[in-house]
GROMACS .gro file of C-alpha atoms in nm:
model
  499
    1MET     CA    1  -2.823  -5.451   8.391
    2SER     CA    2  -2.578  -5.158   8.382
    3LEU     CA    3  -2.203  -5.190   8.339
    4TRP     CA    4  -2.159  -5.114   8.708
    5GLU     CA    5  -2.403  -5.388   8.811
    6TYR     CA    6  -2.235  -5.629   8.572
    7GLN     CA    7  -1.898  -5.556   8.732
    8ALA     CA    8  -2.037  -5.595   9.084
    9ARG     CA    9  -2.191  -5.935   9.005
   10ARG     CA   10  -1.860  -6.055   8.866
   11GLY     CA   11  -1.683  -5.942   9.181
   12ASN     CA   12  -1.465  -5.682   9.006
   13PRO     CA   13  -1.363  -5.357   9.178
   14ILE     CA   14  -1.582  -5.058   9.102
   15PRO     CA   15  -1.403  -4.722   9.101
   16SER     CA   16  -1.531  -4.447   9.327
   17GLN     CA   17  -1.708  -4.152   9.173
   18SER     CA   18  -1.512  -3.906   9.384
   19LEU     CA   19  -1.282  -3.742   9.133
   20GLY     CA   20  -1.155  -3.444   9.328
   21PRO     CA   21  -0.785  -3.361   9.299
   22SER     CA   22  -0.725  -3.421   9.667
   23GLY     CA   23  -0.938  -3.728   9.702
   24ALA     CA   24  -0.848  -3.931   9.397
   25ARG     CA   25  -0.784  -4.296   9.484
   26CYS     CA   26  -0.649  -4.569   9.262
   27CYS     CA   27  -0.859  -4.883   9.263
   28CYS     CA   28  -0.596  -5.091   9.088
   29ARG     CA   29  -0.385  -5.342   9.267
   30ALA     CA   30  -0.132  -5.186   9.499
   31SER     CA   31   0.157  -5.313   9.290
   32SER     CA   32   0.017  -5.133   8.985
   33VAL     CA   33   0.004  -4.807   9.177
   34GLU     CA   34   0.360  -4.845   9.299
   35ARG     CA   35   0.484  -4.927   8.951
   36SER     CA   36   0.324  -4.619   8.797
   37LEU     CA   37   0.421  -4.381   9.074
   38GLN     CA   38   0.782  -4.490   9.042
   39VAL     CA   39   0.772  -4.365   8.683
   40VAL     CA   40   0.567  -4.048   8.707
   41LYS     CA   41   0.735  -3.903   9.017
   42MET     CA   42   1.081  -3.887   8.861
   43SER     CA   43   1.265  -3.562   8.918
   44GLY     CA   44   1.263  -3.341   8.613
   45SER     CA   45   1.609  -3.204   8.695
   46ASP     CA   46   1.788  -3.540   8.694
   47PRO     CA   47   2.035  -3.546   8.402
   48GLU     CA   48   1.993  -3.923   8.376
   49ARG     CA   49   1.617  -3.897   8.357
   50PRO     CA   50   1.565  -4.100   8.033
   51GLN     CA   51   1.767  -4.395   8.160
   52LEU     CA   52   1.601  -4.387   8.500
   53LEU     CA   53   1.256  -4.378   8.344
   54PHE     CA   54   1.346  -4.677   8.129
   55VAL     CA   55   1.495  -4.874   8.418
   56LYS     CA   56   1.192  -4.808   8.638
   57VAL     CA   57   0.949  -4.918   8.368
   58LEU     CA   58   1.153  -5.226   8.283
   59ALA     CA   59   1.203  -5.334   8.644
   60SER     CA   60   0.835  -5.291   8.724
   61TRP     CA   61   0.667  -5.425   8.413
   62GLY     CA   62   0.928  -5.671   8.289
   63ARG     CA   63   0.949  -5.511   7.946
   64LEU     CA   64   1.019  -5.179   7.782
   65GLU     CA   65   0.746  -5.092   7.533
   66ALA     CA   66   0.849  -4.955   7.197
   67VAL     CA   67   0.634  -4.644   7.249
   68THR     CA   68   0.813  -4.569   7.576
   69GLN     CA   69   1.151  -4.602   7.406
   70GLN     CA   70   1.056  -4.366   7.125
   71MET     CA   71   0.906  -4.104   7.355
   72GLY     CA   72   1.214  -4.137   7.574
   73CYS     CA   73   1.392  -3.915   7.323
   74HIS     CA   74   1.193  -3.638   7.489
   75PRO     CA   75   1.175  -3.734   7.859
   76GLN     CA   76   0.988  -3.421   7.962
   77TYR     CA   77   0.703  -3.519   7.729
   78LEU     CA   78   0.724  -3.886   7.830
   79ASP     CA   79   0.673  -3.782   8.191
   80SER     CA   80   0.351  -3.590   8.116
   81PHE     CA   81   0.231  -3.866   7.882
   82LEU     CA   82   0.273  -4.138   8.146
   83LYS     CA   83   0.092  -3.931   8.409
   84MET     CA   84  -0.205  -3.864   8.182
   85GLN     CA   85  -0.229  -4.221   8.057
   86HIS     CA   86  -0.204  -4.364   8.410
   87TYR     CA   87  -0.485  -4.138   8.530
   88LEU     CA   88  -0.699  -4.217   8.226
   89MET     CA   89  -0.662  -4.595   8.251
   90HIS     CA   90  -0.602  -4.673   8.618
   91MET     CA   91  -0.732  -4.399   8.846
   92ASP     CA   92  -1.084  -4.323   8.968
   93GLY     CA   93  -1.324  -4.234   8.689
   94PRO     CA   94  -1.676  -4.284   8.557
   95LEU     CA   95  -1.598  -4.605   8.365
   96PRO     CA   96  -1.501  -4.951   8.503
   97PHE     CA   97  -1.142  -5.053   8.439
   98ASP     CA   98  -1.209  -5.343   8.202
   99CYS     CA   99  -1.444  -5.124   7.996
  100ARG     CA  100  -1.171  -4.864   7.957
  101HIS     CA  101  -0.937  -5.121   7.804
  102TYR     CA  102  -1.212  -5.257   7.580
  103ILE     CA  103  -1.285  -4.908   7.450
  104ALA     CA  104  -0.912  -4.876   7.380
  105ILE     CA  105  -0.928  -5.203   7.185
  106MET     CA  106  -1.219  -5.071   6.978
  107ALA     CA  107  -1.031  -4.748   6.906
  108ALA     CA  108  -0.704  -4.917   6.808
  109ALA     CA  109  -0.888  -5.166   6.585
  110ARG     CA  110  -1.020  -4.881   6.367
  111HIS     CA  111  -0.662  -4.830   6.247
  112GLN     CA  112  -0.571  -5.200   6.255
  113CYS     CA  113  -0.311  -5.132   6.523
  114ARG     CA  114  -0.227  -5.478   6.658
  115TYR     CA  115   0.038  -5.330   6.885
  116LEU     CA  116  -0.221  -5.142   7.092
  117VAL     CA  117  -0.490  -5.408   7.059
  118ASN     CA  118  -0.261  -5.679   7.198
  119LEU     CA  119  -0.149  -5.449   7.477
  120HIS     CA  120  -0.502  -5.366   7.589
  121VAL     CA  121  -0.633  -5.722   7.546
  122LEU     CA  122  -0.378  -5.826   7.807
  123GLN     CA  123  -0.472  -5.535   8.035
  124PHE     CA  124  -0.841  -5.608   7.983
  125LEU     CA  125  -0.797  -5.964   8.109
  126ARG     CA  126  -0.583  -5.851   8.400
  127ALA     CA  127  -0.859  -5.608   8.500
  128GLY     CA  128  -1.103  -5.900   8.526
  129GLY     CA  129  -1.267  -5.850   8.188
  130ASP     CA  130  -1.498  -6.116   8.048
  131PRO     CA  131  -1.298  -6.321   7.790
  132GLN     CA  132  -1.616  -6.366   7.587
  133TRP     CA  133  -1.606  -5.996   7.501
  134LEU     CA  134  -1.288  -6.064   7.301
  135ARG     CA  135  -1.497  -6.255   7.051
  136GLY     CA  136  -1.615  -5.923   6.911
  137LEU     CA  137  -1.874  -5.648   6.932
  138ASN     CA  138  -2.163  -5.894   6.914
  139PHE     CA  139  -2.063  -6.033   7.254
  140ILE     CA  140  -2.040  -5.710   7.453
  141PRO     CA  141  -2.315  -5.519   7.636
  142PRO     CA  142  -2.530  -5.296   7.410
  143LYS     CA  143  -2.407  -4.989   7.595
  144LEU     CA  144  -2.050  -5.045   7.481
  145ARG     CA  145  -2.158  -5.154   7.135
  146ASN     CA  146  -2.349  -4.830   7.088
  147LEU     CA  147  -2.017  -4.646   7.119
  148ASN     CA  148  -1.906  -4.793   6.787
  149GLU     CA  149  -2.060  -4.516   6.574
  150ILE     CA  150  -1.879  -4.235   6.754
  151ASN     CA  151  -1.560  -4.441   6.752
  152LYS     CA  152  -1.584  -4.479   6.375
  153ILE     CA  153  -1.657  -4.113   6.307
  154LEU     CA  154  -1.399  -3.973   6.547
  155ALA     CA  155  -1.129  -4.197   6.403
  156HIS     CA  156  -1.181  -4.092   6.042
  157ARG     CA  157  -1.412  -3.791   5.997
  158PRO     CA  158  -1.458  -3.616   6.333
  159TRP     CA  159  -1.628  -3.316   6.171
  160LEU     CA  160  -1.938  -3.533   6.126
  161ILE     CA  161  -1.998  -3.560   6.504
  162THR     CA  162  -2.318  -3.381   6.605
  163LYS     CA  163  -2.527  -3.339   6.916
  164GLU     CA  164  -2.762  -3.602   6.772
  165HIS     CA  165  -2.489  -3.864   6.814
  166ILE     CA  166  -2.456  -3.762   7.178
  167GLU     CA  167  -2.832  -3.774   7.220
  168VAL     CA  168  -2.845  -4.130   7.088
  169LEU     CA  169  -2.587  -4.245   7.343
  170ALA     CA  170  -2.756  -4.052   7.620
  171GLU     CA  171  -3.096  -4.189   7.518
  172GLY     CA  172  -3.330  -4.208   7.813
  173LEU     CA  173  -3.184  -3.915   8.006
  174SER     CA  174  -3.451  -3.785   8.237
  175ASP     CA  175  -3.582  -3.446   8.335
  176ARG     CA  176  -3.660  -3.579   8.680
  177VAL     CA  177  -3.469  -3.491   8.994
  178ARG     CA  178  -3.584  -3.716   9.274
  179ASP     CA  179  -3.586  -3.590   9.628
  180GLY     CA  180  -3.406  -3.277   9.515
  181SER     CA  181  -3.075  -3.461   9.472
  182ILE     CA  182  -2.868  -3.561   9.170
  183ARG     CA  183  -2.805  -3.934   9.149
  184ARG     CA  184  -2.506  -4.129   9.019
  185GLY     CA  185  -2.402  -4.063   8.660
  186GLY     CA  186  -2.159  -3.778   8.706
  187ALA     CA  187  -2.364  -3.495   8.851
  188ASP     CA  188  -2.314  -3.599   9.212
  189SER     CA  189  -1.948  -3.506   9.184
  190LEU     CA  190  -2.026  -3.152   9.064
  191PRO     CA  191  -2.041  -2.886   9.334
  192ALA     CA  192  -2.302  -2.616   9.308
  193SER     CA  193  -2.026  -2.361   9.257
  194HIS     CA  194  -2.000  -2.470   8.893
  195GLY     CA  195  -2.310  -2.262   8.833
  196TRP     CA  196  -2.485  -2.500   8.597
  197SER     CA  197  -2.859  -2.462   8.561
  198VAL     CA  198  -3.093  -2.727   8.698
  199ARG     CA  199  -3.199  -2.810   8.341
  200VAL     CA  200  -2.841  -2.894   8.246
  201LEU     CA  201  -2.785  -3.100   8.562
  202GLN     CA  202  -3.106  -3.289   8.499
  203LYS     CA  203  -2.957  -3.419   8.174
  204LEU     CA  204  -2.697  -3.600   8.378
  205LEU     CA  205  -2.962  -3.842   8.507
  206LYS     CA  206  -3.007  -4.184   8.348
  207ILE     CA  207  -3.334  -4.374   8.324
  208SER     CA  208  -3.222  -4.637   8.072
  209GLU     CA  209  -2.989  -4.913   8.185
  210TRP     CA  210  -2.774  -4.871   7.874
  211SER     CA  211  -2.771  -4.492   7.850
  212TRP     CA  212  -2.448  -4.301   7.896
  213SER     CA  213  -2.409  -4.027   8.152
  214LEU     CA  214  -2.224  -3.718   8.036
  215ALA     CA  215  -1.936  -3.802   8.269
  216GLU     CA  216  -1.906  -4.148   8.115
  217LEU     CA  217  -1.925  -3.999   7.766
  218VAL     CA  218  -1.642  -3.756   7.835
  219HIS     CA  219  -1.429  -4.038   7.975
  220ALA     CA  220  -1.503  -4.253   7.669
  221VAL     CA  221  -1.435  -3.970   7.425
  222VAL     CA  222  -1.097  -3.896   7.582
  223LEU     CA  223  -1.011  -4.267   7.566
  224LEU     CA  224  -1.107  -4.289   7.198
  225ALA     CA  225  -0.918  -3.976   7.099
  226HIS     CA  226  -0.612  -4.087   7.300
  227CYS     CA  227  -0.596  -4.430   7.134
  228HIS     CA  228  -0.666  -4.301   6.783
  229ALA     CA  229  -0.384  -4.049   6.815
  230LEU     CA  230  -0.152  -4.300   6.981
  231ALA     CA  231  -0.211  -4.539   6.690
  232SER     CA  232  -0.078  -4.266   6.460
  233PHE     CA  233   0.234  -4.240   6.675
  234VAL     CA  234   0.279  -4.619   6.682
  235PHE     CA  235   0.266  -4.645   6.304
  236GLY     CA  236   0.454  -4.321   6.245
  237CYS     CA  237   0.753  -4.432   6.453
  238GLY     CA  238   0.748  -4.789   6.324
  239CYS     CA  239   0.653  -4.948   6.656
  240GLU     CA  240   0.384  -5.161   6.492
  241GLN     CA  241   0.602  -5.306   6.218
  242ASP     CA  242   0.923  -5.340   6.414
  243GLU     CA  243   0.799  -5.484   6.741
  244GLY     CA  244   0.973  -5.810   6.820
  245PRO     CA  245   1.327  -5.948   6.806
  246GLY     CA  246   1.563  -5.698   6.651
  247GLY     CA  247   1.295  -5.432   6.606
  248ARG     CA  248   1.215  -5.111   6.783
  249GLY     CA  249   1.019  -5.309   7.038
  250VAL     CA  250   1.347  -5.434   7.182
  251LEU     CA  251   1.579  -5.220   7.388
  252LYS     CA  252   1.853  -5.071   7.178
  253PRO     CA  253   2.180  -4.913   7.293
  254LEU     CA  254   2.143  -4.541   7.323
  255SER     CA  255   2.360  -4.347   7.085
  256PRO     CA  256   2.409  -3.977   7.015
  257GLY     CA  257   2.176  -4.005   6.716
  258ASN     CA  258   1.900  -4.142   6.937
  259GLN     CA  259   1.933  -3.897   7.223
  260CYS     CA  260   1.711  -3.596   7.283
  261PHE     CA  261   1.866  -3.285   7.133
  262CYS     CA  262   1.557  -3.075   7.191
  263GLU     CA  263   1.646  -2.743   7.344
  264ALA     CA  264   1.345  -2.697   7.568
  265THR     CA  265   1.336  -2.372   7.758
  266THR     CA  266   1.177  -2.526   8.067
  267GLY     CA  267   1.499  -2.661   8.213
  268ASN     CA  268   1.417  -3.029   8.153
  269SER     CA  269   1.613  -3.067   7.829
  270CYS     CA  270   1.876  -3.330   7.755
  271SER     CA  271   2.213  -3.259   7.603
  272GLN     CA  272   2.541  -3.413   7.509
  273GLU     CA  273   2.637  -3.387   7.876
  274LEU     CA  274   2.411  -3.687   7.938
  275LEU     CA  275   2.645  -3.913   7.744
  276ARG     CA  276   2.952  -3.798   7.938
  277ILE     CA  277   2.775  -3.848   8.272
  278ASN     CA  278   2.653  -4.192   8.172
  279ARG     CA  279   3.008  -4.305   8.108
  280LYS     CA  280   3.120  -4.200   8.455
  281ARG     CA  281   2.827  -4.306   8.669
  282SER     CA  282   2.633  -4.627   8.714
  283LEU     CA  283   2.270  -4.686   8.802
  284ASP     CA  284   2.306  -5.009   8.996
  285SER     CA  285   2.592  -5.085   9.233
  286CYS     CA  286   2.844  -4.899   9.016
  287MET     CA  287   2.776  -5.130   8.722
  288GLU     CA  288   2.874  -4.990   8.385
  289LEU     CA  289   2.590  -4.870   8.165
  290ASP     CA  290   2.666  -5.121   7.889
  291SER     CA  291   2.639  -5.404   8.139
  292LEU     CA  292   2.314  -5.260   8.268
  293ARG     CA  293   2.172  -5.257   7.918
  294GLU     CA  294   2.258  -5.623   7.879
  295ARG     CA  295   2.082  -5.701   8.207
  296MET     CA  296   1.778  -5.502   8.097
  297GLN     CA  297   1.772  -5.696   7.769
  298ARG     CA  298   1.788  -6.030   7.952
  299ILE     CA  299   1.509  -5.921   8.188
  300HIS     CA  300   1.302  -5.819   7.885
  301VAL     CA  301   1.345  -6.159   7.715
  302GLU     CA  302   1.285  -6.359   8.033
  303ALA     CA  303   0.974  -6.158   8.122
  304GLU     CA  304   0.827  -6.211   7.778
  305GLY     CA  305   0.886  -6.585   7.814
  306ARG     CA  306   0.710  -6.589   8.151
  307GLU     CA  307   0.422  -6.386   8.013
  308GLU     CA  308   0.376  -6.621   7.718
  309THR     CA  309   0.372  -6.919   7.956
  310ARG     CA  310   0.115  -6.749   8.178
  311LEU     CA  311  -0.109  -6.665   7.884
  312LEU     CA  312  -0.082  -7.020   7.754
  313GLN     CA  313  -0.189  -7.156   8.091
  314GLN     CA  314  -0.474  -6.906   8.107
  315ASP     CA  315  -0.598  -7.011   7.763
  316GLN     CA  316  -0.594  -7.375   7.867
  317GLU     CA  317  -0.803  -7.295   8.172
  318GLU     CA  318  -1.077  -7.121   7.974
  319ASP     CA  319  -1.398  -7.324   7.989
  320ALA     CA  320  -1.505  -7.199   7.650
  321GLY     CA  321  -1.214  -7.379   7.493
  322GLY     CA  322  -1.112  -7.162   7.199
  323ALA     CA  323  -1.416  -6.938   7.206
  324VAL     CA  324  -1.202  -6.628   7.240
  325THR     CA  325  -1.089  -6.489   6.908
  326SER     CA  326  -0.722  -6.407   6.862
  327ALA     CA  327  -0.634  -6.040   6.891
  328ALA     CA  328  -0.490  -6.064   6.540
  329ASN     CA  329  -0.845  -6.086   6.405
  330LEU     CA  330  -0.925  -5.718   6.442
  331ALA     CA  331  -1.233  -5.720   6.220
  332CYS     CA  332  -1.447  -5.848   6.507
  333TYR     CA  333  -1.387  -5.524   6.699
  334MET     CA  334  -1.533  -5.289   6.440
  335GLN     CA  335  -1.820  -5.242   6.204
  336ASP     CA  336  -1.824  -5.072   5.863
  337PRO     CA  337  -1.450  -5.132   5.800
  338ASP     CA  338  -1.466  -4.949   5.466
  339PHE     CA  339  -1.547  -4.620   5.639
  340GLY     CA  340  -1.229  -4.411   5.627
  341TYR     CA  341  -1.085  -4.063   5.601
  342GLN     CA  342  -1.222  -3.834   5.334
  343ASP     CA  343  -1.055  -3.506   5.243
  344PHE     CA  344  -1.242  -3.233   5.425
  345ALA     CA  345  -1.189  -2.991   5.136
  346ARG     CA  346  -1.370  -3.232   4.901
  347ARG     CA  347  -1.672  -3.292   5.119
  348ASP     CA  348  -2.024  -3.235   4.992
  349GLU     CA  349  -2.164  -2.886   5.015
  350ASP     CA  350  -2.433  -2.983   5.265
  351GLN     CA  351  -2.188  -3.122   5.521
  352THR     CA  352  -2.043  -2.957   5.827
  353GLN     CA  353  -1.895  -2.612   5.784
  354VAL     CA  354  -1.540  -2.517   5.880
  355PHE     CA  355  -1.469  -2.541   6.252
  356ARG     CA  356  -1.338  -2.204   6.369
  357VAL     CA  357  -1.123  -2.212   6.681
  358GLN     CA  358  -1.235  -1.860   6.766
  359ASP     CA  359  -1.584  -2.001   6.826
  360TYR     CA  360  -1.483  -2.309   7.024
  361SER     CA  361  -1.131  -2.366   7.153
  362TRP     CA  362  -0.962  -2.603   7.394
  363GLU     CA  363  -0.841  -2.323   7.620
  364ASP     CA  364  -1.172  -2.138   7.648
  365HIS     CA  365  -1.429  -2.418   7.619
  366GLY     CA  366  -1.304  -2.776   7.598
  367PHE     CA  367  -1.073  -2.759   7.902
  368SER     CA  368  -1.341  -2.636   8.140
  369LEU     CA  369  -1.603  -2.885   8.017
  370VAL     CA  370  -1.383  -3.193   8.041
  371ASN     CA  371  -1.257  -3.088   8.384
  372ARG     CA  372  -1.611  -3.042   8.516
  373LEU     CA  373  -1.728  -3.383   8.405
  374TYR     CA  374  -1.403  -3.576   8.460
  375SER     CA  375  -1.198  -3.398   8.722
  376ASP     CA  376  -0.825  -3.341   8.674
  377ILE     CA  377  -0.801  -3.504   8.330
  378GLY     CA  378  -0.830  -3.158   8.177
  379HIS     CA  379  -0.521  -3.041   8.365
  380LEU     CA  380  -0.324  -3.349   8.258
  381LEU     CA  381  -0.427  -3.311   7.895
  382ASP     CA  382  -0.344  -2.942   7.901
  383GLU     CA  383  -0.003  -3.015   8.050
  384LYS     CA  384   0.063  -3.262   7.767
  385PHE     CA  385  -0.042  -3.009   7.501
  386ARG     CA  386   0.178  -2.742   7.656
  387THR     CA  387   0.473  -2.977   7.696
  388VAL     CA  388   0.484  -3.076   7.331
  389ASP     CA  389   0.449  -2.710   7.238
  390GLY     CA  390   0.746  -2.629   7.463
  391LEU     CA  391   0.981  -2.878   7.297
  392GLN     CA  392   1.227  -2.702   7.071
  393SER     CA  393   1.414  -2.839   6.771
  394SER     CA  394   1.643  -2.578   6.627
  395THR     CA  395   1.772  -2.796   6.344
  396MET     CA  396   1.429  -2.845   6.187
  397ALA     CA  397   1.349  -2.476   6.203
  398LYS     CA  398   1.692  -2.356   6.085
  399ARG     CA  399   1.669  -2.567   5.773
  400GLN     CA  400   1.354  -2.375   5.686
  401GLY     CA  401   1.497  -2.041   5.792
  402CYS     CA  402   1.238  -1.973   6.061
  403GLU     CA  403   1.185  -1.979   6.435
  404PRO     CA  404   1.105  -2.316   6.597
  405SER     CA  405   0.767  -2.191   6.715
  406VAL     CA  406   0.673  -2.089   6.360
  407PHE     CA  407   0.771  -2.428   6.220
  408LYS     CA  408   0.578  -2.618   6.489
  409ARG     CA  409   0.272  -2.402   6.441
  410GLY     CA  410   0.282  -2.475   6.070
  411ILE     CA  411   0.273  -2.851   6.137
  412TRP     CA  412   0.001  -2.816   6.403
  413ASN     CA  413  -0.224  -2.597   6.188
  414TYR     CA  414  -0.172  -2.819   5.882
  415ILE     CA  415  -0.295  -3.121   6.079
  416HIS     CA  416  -0.597  -2.930   6.210
  417CYS     CA  417  -0.669  -2.803   5.860
  418MET     CA  418  -0.700  -3.162   5.736
  419PHE     CA  419  -0.980  -3.207   5.991
  420GLY     CA  420  -1.155  -2.883   5.894
  421ILE     CA  421  -1.029  -2.673   6.187
  422ARG     CA  422  -0.920  -2.320   6.099
  423TYR     CA  423  -0.750  -2.031   6.278
  424ASP     CA  424  -0.859  -1.691   6.156
  425ASP     CA  425  -0.530  -1.531   6.258
  426TYR     CA  426  -0.308  -1.768   6.057
  427ASP     CA  427  -0.189  -1.731   5.699
  428TYR     CA  428  -0.218  -2.083   5.556
  429ALA     CA  429   0.009  -1.992   5.267
  430GLU     CA  430   0.291  -2.039   5.519
  431VAL     CA  431   0.223  -2.413   5.532
  432ASN     CA  432   0.345  -2.465   5.175
  433GLN     CA  433   0.646  -2.246   5.243
  434LEU     CA  434   0.747  -2.421   5.565
  435LEU     CA  435   0.669  -2.785   5.488
  436GLU     CA  436   0.830  -2.968   5.199
  437ARG     CA  437   0.608  -3.197   4.996
  438VAL     CA  438   0.766  -3.519   5.127
  439LEU     CA  439   0.707  -3.405   5.485
  440LYS     CA  440   0.346  -3.308   5.411
  441VAL     CA  441   0.281  -3.650   5.256
  442TYR     CA  442   0.429  -3.819   5.561
  443ILE     CA  443   0.226  -3.606   5.805
  444LYS     CA  444  -0.100  -3.664   5.619
  445THR     CA  445  -0.043  -4.039   5.594
  446VAL     CA  446   0.039  -4.079   5.963
  447THR     CA  447  -0.250  -3.852   6.066
  448CYS     CA  448  -0.527  -3.976   5.836
  449TYR     CA  449  -0.419  -4.323   5.721
  450PRO     CA  450  -0.175  -4.445   5.989
  451GLU     CA  451  -0.233  -4.811   5.897
  452LYS     CA  452  -0.084  -4.736   5.553
  453THR     CA  453   0.241  -4.614   5.706
  454ASN     CA  454   0.543  -4.842   5.684
  455SER     CA  455   0.872  -4.836   5.870
  456GLU     CA  456   1.060  -4.723   5.560
  457MET     CA  457   0.862  -4.398   5.554
  458PHE     CA  458   0.994  -4.309   5.900
  459ASP     CA  459   1.353  -4.363   5.787
  460ARG     CA  460   1.302  -4.194   5.449
  461PHE     CA  461   1.126  -3.869   5.530
  462TRP     CA  462   1.368  -3.582   5.578
  463LYS     CA  463   1.684  -3.787   5.606
  464GLN     CA  464   1.862  -3.484   5.747
  465PHE     CA  465   1.645  -3.509   6.061
  466LYS     CA  466   1.794  -3.660   6.372
  467HIS     CA  467   1.597  -3.951   6.513
  468SER     CA  468   1.474  -3.741   6.806
  469GLU     CA  469   1.349  -3.475   6.564
  470LYS     CA  470   1.146  -3.730   6.371
  471VAL     CA  471   0.993  -3.846   6.699
  472HIS     CA  472   0.922  -3.480   6.777
  473VAL     CA  473   0.722  -3.449   6.454
  474ASN     CA  474   0.525  -3.760   6.547
  475LEU     CA  475   0.452  -3.617   6.892
  476LEU     CA  476   0.311  -3.306   6.725
  477ILE     CA  477   0.094  -3.530   6.507
  478LEU     CA  478  -0.026  -3.723   6.812
  479GLU     CA  479  -0.125  -3.416   7.012
  480ALA     CA  480  -0.269  -3.214   6.725
  481ARG     CA  481  -0.486  -3.505   6.616
  482MET     CA  482  -0.603  -3.578   6.969
  483GLN     CA  483  -0.698  -3.215   7.028
  484ALA     CA  484  -0.886  -3.203   6.696
  485GLU     CA  485  -1.098  -3.504   6.790
  486LEU     CA  486  -1.161  -3.366   7.137
  487LEU     CA  487  -1.273  -3.029   7.000
  488TYR     CA  488  -1.539  -3.184   6.778
  489ALA     CA  489  -1.662  -3.429   7.042
  490LEU     CA  490  -1.669  -3.178   7.327
  491GLN     CA  491  -1.845  -2.920   7.110
  492ALA     CA  492  -2.117  -3.177   7.033
  493ILE     CA  493  -2.153  -3.256   7.404
  494THR     CA  494  -2.179  -2.884   7.482
  495GLN     CA  495  -2.446  -2.836   7.216
  496TYR     CA  496  -2.642  -3.129   7.356
  497MET     CA  497  -2.622  -2.990   7.709
  498VAL     CA  498  -2.757  -2.649   7.614
  499SER     CA  499  -3.022  -2.773   7.368
   0.00000   0.00000   0.00000
């Protein structure tokens, strides 16, 4: 049976295939919708935006995730990140909700990121996922298990993705169009105005119960790339190592060194004025900010205690009695664990050639494809890319004697270069001039071997950086890596469609 039929038999909600911008509906519980909307609809002009975002997340979810705290140094980016992630995980889309979280588990496991695995295991169960799936890849439907190969390649050597990998997943796609109409699998949501040929639309049909439609593939690819890149951010900022009592996973008092000093030109920047305002105003019945932090900390601890009790009760109620493997055992979620990053420059001569952005770019090709097959996600991804590009950090650039845009482009292009992506209009000699060796080592480790990153590296690299500037570098790593994976995967999907 298909994933949809499996969900229907288990009585789980099945998201609608209507993905239009005006007709998108959330199939999560109403409380989940309200919680997310409270966060993503914050006013960008509010000078207390970081604190309000934190309070909303804490009051709704009972805890303040370490990733949210770190990204809170740049609230404009955090806003776009939360909107994209909410749409990807909780709004209408081709994939069932529990499958989305399981794909996230598979992606995070490739980098041994327990932080993300534990988070999505909990969300998977809340979405009605089958606990038996948590025993490993051998206990999930073949359709999901077949995604393992692309997950492995995208996580470590995305340049190896080819249209043949897409063809394997889409095995059984038919050339038949019954009754002159396109059936479920993604094509029914595509208006004729897109101008695709009948031959291309025919490839959206499925005749095998475990084949992937192109819409499902795009959704899965975005999920994989998102979680791979987010794992880099988690390790790069020390969220993985420091989560828990006294670590970065616990709310810390905000200090000038932890505030956002980015000088964004879009009008959503934070400044020293935020600290002065916070001392004069309160967020809850005129309560002082220090008192509010203490309340937030108590809520965090109490909520974690309640959650642990609930999970303990849930485990006791499982009929399988210990059949579910602990999330700490990540090996069950991946195959070929020895497969890892290999320097693109040292690859064999017969492997993939350099990926030239002039031939296939996000702006000219990837954006339109992903938006056609998975409506609106392209706009949200593009907003996130543009937001991180708009963040300014004058201190980093001034130390190198260059403009902020030049410094950021050097980091971005260096990351893409490690994945074999080249820009013909860029002089790569600038990378060695702009980036000191210690920074290059840090960037490469976080990008290519995030599981080898330790919390000391975050504190050690470029000690002259403010905390918010270090987070800024990790945001560039996150977005550059995600776009690199998307470019390779979407190019392979495009080649399959036109073949």
